[in-house]
Amino acid sequence: MRGCVALFTLTILSGCTGVQSALDPAGREAGTIARLFWWMTIGSMIVWLGVIVLLIYSVRTRAESFTRRKARIMIVGGGVVVPVVVLTVLLLYGLAPIPAMLAPAPPGSLKIAVSGEQWWWRVHYLPPGQAPIPSANEIRLPVGEPVEFHLESPDVIHSFWIPPLGGKMDMIPGRKTRLVLTPSRTGVFRGACAEYCGASHALMAFSVVVQQREEFAAWLSHQSQPAESPQELLAIQGAHLFLANGCSACHTIRGTAAAGVVGPDLTHVGSRLSLAAGILPNDPNAFERWIGQTHDLKPEVLMPAFHMLPPEDTRALAAYLEGLK
Ligand code: CUA
């Protein structure tokens, strides 16, 4: 029996860690939220225990043993005074962190614009004094620095959420919302859409990589460069097929004639941790599956499936895209 209880407790607690856990904070804002959660949990446990004790007491006590005055004190005290005091304290404690969380990041901080699309994430890094650097479905951040996200959506309401780093923020068509996150340790985390936005809402995730300052700066500088030309024969064929099959109408690969803006920027797609907004690993096989079975993998996605292509063409496209590091 004791073994069962221990196993149950361990199973429950193991849910508190991991790449997408709000209770395993890796950022200043998430730390505040986790602390709030635990104090609210402790507060509600104390209230619950108090109610249970009173319930047992009332069942075991005979009504005649109460004077009218004592009964009135019990009702007014336990029914009005205690709940008002406890709920006011918890409410004030819960409201206290909000102003700091909604404040903008200090001047000079890195800004990142993210747009929720169907069903992926359009990302633009906006380093001070430089041109915007496009990316998609992956966010990299320098550790220990506040970063200000500018969030929007062209279609429906999405919600931007990286649980280990902070709270969620809605992405609302026609409006810009702001969220500041300050990662406190390096690592790889997972973000997700937290607002139902259509058929593939649950297939709209992204990787979050928190790096040391210098590592991040080197990565960002590489992302700002155009794509390198492919060297291998298969990949060179893939580059031709990319333009010949109209992929370039929707996707940009900087440094080539592909300049579409409907879908994700693919200039460095091969360097990302995952494919198709967090649902596939980033390898040639996954690229082939995505190109040929787009709608089986992500229902109602805007990209058409290219299952009509001969397998050797799909393989060449996959080799080209995977090589865009
Ligand atoms: Cu986007 Cu749910």
XYZ file of C-alpha atoms and ligand atoms in Angstrom:
327
model
C 0.000 0.000 0.000
C 2.773 2.402 1.013
C 4.561 1.550 -2.270
C 1.420 2.451 -4.233
C 1.141 5.835 -2.489
C 4.829 6.576 -3.142
C 4.470 5.600 -6.808
C 1.317 7.717 -7.183
C 2.996 10.757 -5.579
C 6.089 10.342 -7.773
C 3.934 10.091 -10.913
C 2.041 13.255 -9.988
C 5.236 15.173 -9.140
C 7.054 14.052 -12.312
C 4.442 16.065 -14.205
C 5.898 19.209 -12.600
C 9.168 19.090 -14.580
C 9.998 19.011 -18.273
C 10.388 21.284 -21.305
C 6.859 22.627 -21.152
C 6.184 22.890 -17.421
C 5.116 26.133 -15.764
C 6.143 24.593 -12.416
C 9.769 24.138 -13.504
C 10.549 27.824 -14.104
C 13.521 28.878 -16.260
C 12.707 32.577 -16.298
C 12.001 35.476 -13.940
C 8.327 35.854 -14.942
C 7.676 32.085 -14.726
C 9.255 32.086 -11.245
C 6.740 34.708 -10.083
C 3.856 32.693 -11.533
C 5.057 29.399 -10.004
C 5.396 31.078 -6.574
C 1.880 32.471 -6.946
C 0.589 29.009 -7.864
C 2.126 27.350 -4.797
C 0.898 30.043 -2.360
C -2.609 29.867 -3.866
C -2.485 26.063 -3.535
C -1.381 26.284 0.114
C -4.067 28.931 0.774
C -6.831 26.805 -0.737
C -5.619 23.714 1.192
C -5.860 25.628 4.483
C -9.385 26.845 3.619
C -10.423 23.330 2.607
C -9.042 21.807 5.828
C -10.844 24.482 7.894
C -14.148 23.700 6.171
C -13.711 19.941 6.725
C -12.916 20.465 10.443
C -16.022 22.660 10.855
C -18.128 20.107 8.977
C -17.044 17.275 11.267
C -17.561 19.514 14.304
C -21.102 20.470 13.210
C -22.097 16.860 12.516
C -20.829 15.668 15.905
C -22.298 18.513 17.976
C -25.925 18.617 19.085
C -27.819 21.824 18.214
C -29.044 22.346 21.825
C -25.490 22.768 23.099
C -25.268 26.149 21.278
C -26.494 29.401 22.760
C -28.022 31.850 20.272
C -25.045 34.202 20.719
C -22.463 31.482 20.098
C -24.308 30.352 16.974
C -24.389 33.915 15.617
C -20.646 34.329 16.230
C -20.006 31.063 14.349
C -22.132 32.149 11.369
C -20.860 35.728 11.067
C -17.271 34.815 11.908
C -16.936 31.639 9.822
C -19.334 32.642 7.050
C -18.459 36.309 6.508
C -15.353 37.571 8.326
C -12.934 34.689 7.657
C -13.793 34.292 3.894
C -13.601 38.064 3.321
C -10.190 38.309 5.012
C -8.720 35.176 3.369
C -10.026 35.974 -0.146
C -8.916 39.629 0.082
C -5.391 38.600 1.090
C -5.178 36.022 -1.743
C -6.649 38.496 -4.271
C -4.171 41.245 -3.353
C -1.300 38.739 -3.443
C -2.468 37.556 -6.886
C -2.822 41.076 -8.317
C 0.496 42.389 -6.963
C 2.829 40.939 -9.684
C 0.699 42.111 -12.644
C 1.989 45.718 -13.092
C 5.637 44.535 -13.257
C 4.688 41.834 -15.783
C 2.912 44.275 -18.109
C 5.722 46.865 -18.034
C 7.816 47.262 -21.221
C 11.404 45.951 -21.317
C 14.166 48.508 -20.577
C 15.215 50.665 -23.594
C 17.771 48.943 -25.826
C 16.394 45.441 -25.132
C 16.021 42.959 -27.967
C 12.540 42.933 -29.479
C 11.013 39.985 -31.318
C 7.828 40.245 -33.388
C 5.830 37.006 -33.516
C 2.684 36.451 -35.527
C 0.377 33.454 -35.007
C -0.549 31.969 -38.392
C -2.516 28.863 -39.488
C -0.751 26.872 -37.961
C 2.754 28.122 -37.458
C 4.720 31.062 -36.026
C 6.126 33.933 -38.114
C 9.131 35.372 -36.247
C 11.122 38.571 -36.846
C 14.078 39.496 -34.641
C 14.345 43.281 -34.333
C 17.862 43.973 -33.028
C 18.346 47.689 -32.231
C 19.743 49.576 -35.243
C 19.572 46.605 -37.631
C 17.173 45.317 -40.298
C 14.576 42.756 -39.091
C 15.800 39.140 -39.299
C 13.062 36.682 -40.341
C 12.663 33.142 -39.001
C 9.845 30.765 -38.106
C 8.703 28.167 -35.586
C 11.729 28.554 -33.354
C 12.756 31.243 -30.907
C 16.245 31.761 -29.549
C 16.945 34.021 -26.597
C 20.033 35.246 -24.727
C 20.067 34.148 -21.076
C 19.588 36.759 -18.342
C 18.274 39.542 -20.606
C 14.722 40.853 -20.837
C 13.269 40.373 -24.328
C 10.132 42.179 -25.472
C 7.751 40.225 -27.717
C 5.353 42.078 -30.006
C 2.498 39.701 -30.732
C -0.184 39.787 -33.423
C -2.233 37.618 -35.756
C -3.608 38.088 -39.291
C -6.497 35.609 -38.924
C -7.929 34.352 -35.629
C -6.933 34.644 -31.968
C -3.898 32.561 -31.047
C -2.101 32.614 -27.715
C 1.668 32.681 -27.278
C 2.848 30.565 -24.367
C 6.276 29.334 -23.233
C 5.314 27.828 -19.840
C 8.859 27.549 -18.357
C 9.556 31.223 -19.204
C 6.353 33.064 -18.345
C 2.637 33.606 -18.736
C 0.605 33.358 -21.924
C -0.444 36.322 -24.052
C -3.203 36.435 -26.677
C -2.368 37.284 -30.300
C -5.348 39.280 -31.504
C -6.109 40.265 -35.133
C -5.881 44.042 -35.579
C -4.080 44.601 -32.301
C -0.509 44.365 -31.009
C 0.032 42.799 -27.603
C 3.271 42.843 -25.635
C 5.010 40.298 -23.433
C 8.371 40.577 -21.683
C 10.308 37.424 -20.793
C 13.634 37.158 -18.959
C 15.136 33.646 -19.203
C 17.258 32.757 -16.164
C 18.965 29.571 -17.387
C 20.072 28.080 -20.689
C 18.285 25.113 -22.204
C 15.780 23.944 -24.784
C 12.103 24.446 -23.994
C 8.793 24.093 -25.810
C 6.189 26.743 -26.494
C 2.644 26.190 -27.728
C -0.508 27.930 -28.851
C -2.830 28.239 -25.861
C -6.023 29.418 -27.572
C -8.161 27.166 -29.767
C -7.583 28.477 -33.309
C -8.895 25.784 -35.653
C -8.370 22.217 -36.860
C -4.633 22.072 -36.190
C -4.482 24.160 -33.000
C -2.825 21.262 -31.154
C -0.190 21.002 -33.924
C 1.096 24.539 -33.437
C 4.183 24.409 -31.224
C 7.701 25.832 -31.351
C 11.136 25.243 -29.902
C 12.691 27.769 -27.561
C 16.472 27.766 -27.176
C 18.031 29.896 -24.427
C 21.743 30.464 -25.037
C 24.710 32.360 -23.654
C 24.914 35.939 -24.960
C 27.865 35.328 -27.382
C 26.410 32.080 -28.688
C 23.109 33.827 -29.364
C 24.804 36.783 -31.103
C 26.724 34.407 -33.417
C 23.539 32.484 -34.208
C 21.576 35.680 -34.950
C 24.345 37.016 -37.183
C 24.285 33.740 -39.175
C 20.477 33.941 -39.464
C 20.782 37.427 -40.982
C 22.919 36.006 -43.842
C 21.439 34.706 -47.115
C 21.331 30.949 -47.745
C 24.484 29.201 -48.920
C 24.294 27.614 -52.391
C 23.948 23.804 -52.335
C 27.052 21.780 -53.289
C 25.743 18.224 -53.677
C 24.099 17.186 -56.945
C 20.818 16.057 -55.321
C 20.499 19.310 -53.386
C 21.292 21.376 -56.511
C 18.440 19.561 -58.298
C 16.256 20.315 -55.289
C 17.026 24.041 -55.572
C 15.863 24.023 -59.218
C 12.749 22.016 -58.348
C 11.925 24.452 -55.542
C 11.617 27.287 -58.059
C 10.115 25.137 -60.867
C 7.260 23.764 -58.706
C 6.130 27.128 -57.415
C 7.316 26.653 -53.791
C 8.834 30.130 -54.124
C 5.371 31.696 -54.502
C 4.845 31.155 -50.769
C 8.334 30.775 -49.272
C 11.374 33.022 -49.146
C 14.901 31.659 -49.336
C 17.114 34.731 -49.104
C 19.902 34.725 -51.676
C 17.685 32.979 -54.272
C 14.751 34.050 -56.475
C 12.307 32.609 -53.897
C 10.594 35.573 -52.235
C 7.081 34.421 -51.248
C 5.698 35.700 -47.956
C 2.634 33.481 -47.388
C 4.518 30.675 -45.615
C 7.558 30.431 -43.338
C 10.942 31.904 -44.370
C 13.080 28.844 -45.206
C 16.503 30.525 -45.560
C 17.956 28.506 -42.646
C 15.199 25.916 -42.201
C 17.699 23.034 -41.967
C 19.218 24.539 -38.814
C 15.980 24.515 -36.827
C 15.277 21.912 -34.152
C 11.984 20.735 -35.628
C 9.783 20.969 -38.710
C 6.228 22.056 -39.419
C 5.826 24.009 -36.153
C 7.151 21.439 -33.713
C 5.453 18.304 -35.070
C 8.311 16.590 -36.971
C 12.044 16.072 -36.429
C 14.309 18.056 -38.759
C 15.693 15.355 -41.093
C 15.387 14.545 -44.827
C 12.814 11.825 -44.198
C 10.553 14.269 -42.324
C 10.895 16.830 -45.140
C 9.766 14.177 -47.649
C 6.786 13.251 -45.497
C 5.825 16.892 -45.011
C 6.015 17.744 -48.743
C 3.972 14.681 -49.772
C 1.488 14.291 -46.877
C 1.035 17.847 -45.700
C -2.688 17.534 -44.962
C -2.462 14.150 -43.237
C 0.126 15.607 -40.892
C -1.596 18.955 -40.313
C -5.303 19.055 -41.264
C -6.514 22.182 -43.084
C -3.048 23.726 -43.328
C -2.777 26.310 -46.143
C 0.172 24.594 -47.861
C -0.974 22.183 -50.597
C 0.417 18.624 -50.496
C 2.819 17.875 -53.378
C 2.054 14.134 -53.521
C 1.998 14.316 -57.339
C 5.778 14.800 -57.455
C 7.878 11.751 -58.389
C 9.651 10.337 -55.278
C 13.079 11.319 -56.649
C 11.951 14.963 -56.905
C 10.658 14.941 -53.337
C 13.960 13.433 -52.219
C 15.905 16.185 -54.021
C 13.729 18.912 -52.453
C 14.231 17.351 -49.013
C 18.017 17.205 -49.515
C 18.082 20.883 -50.543
C 15.899 22.139 -47.685
C 17.606 20.039 -45.027
C 20.942 21.446 -46.206
C 19.849 25.067 -45.598
C 21.724 25.379 -42.296
Cu -2.990 28.944 -32.771
Cu -4.247 27.651 -31.234
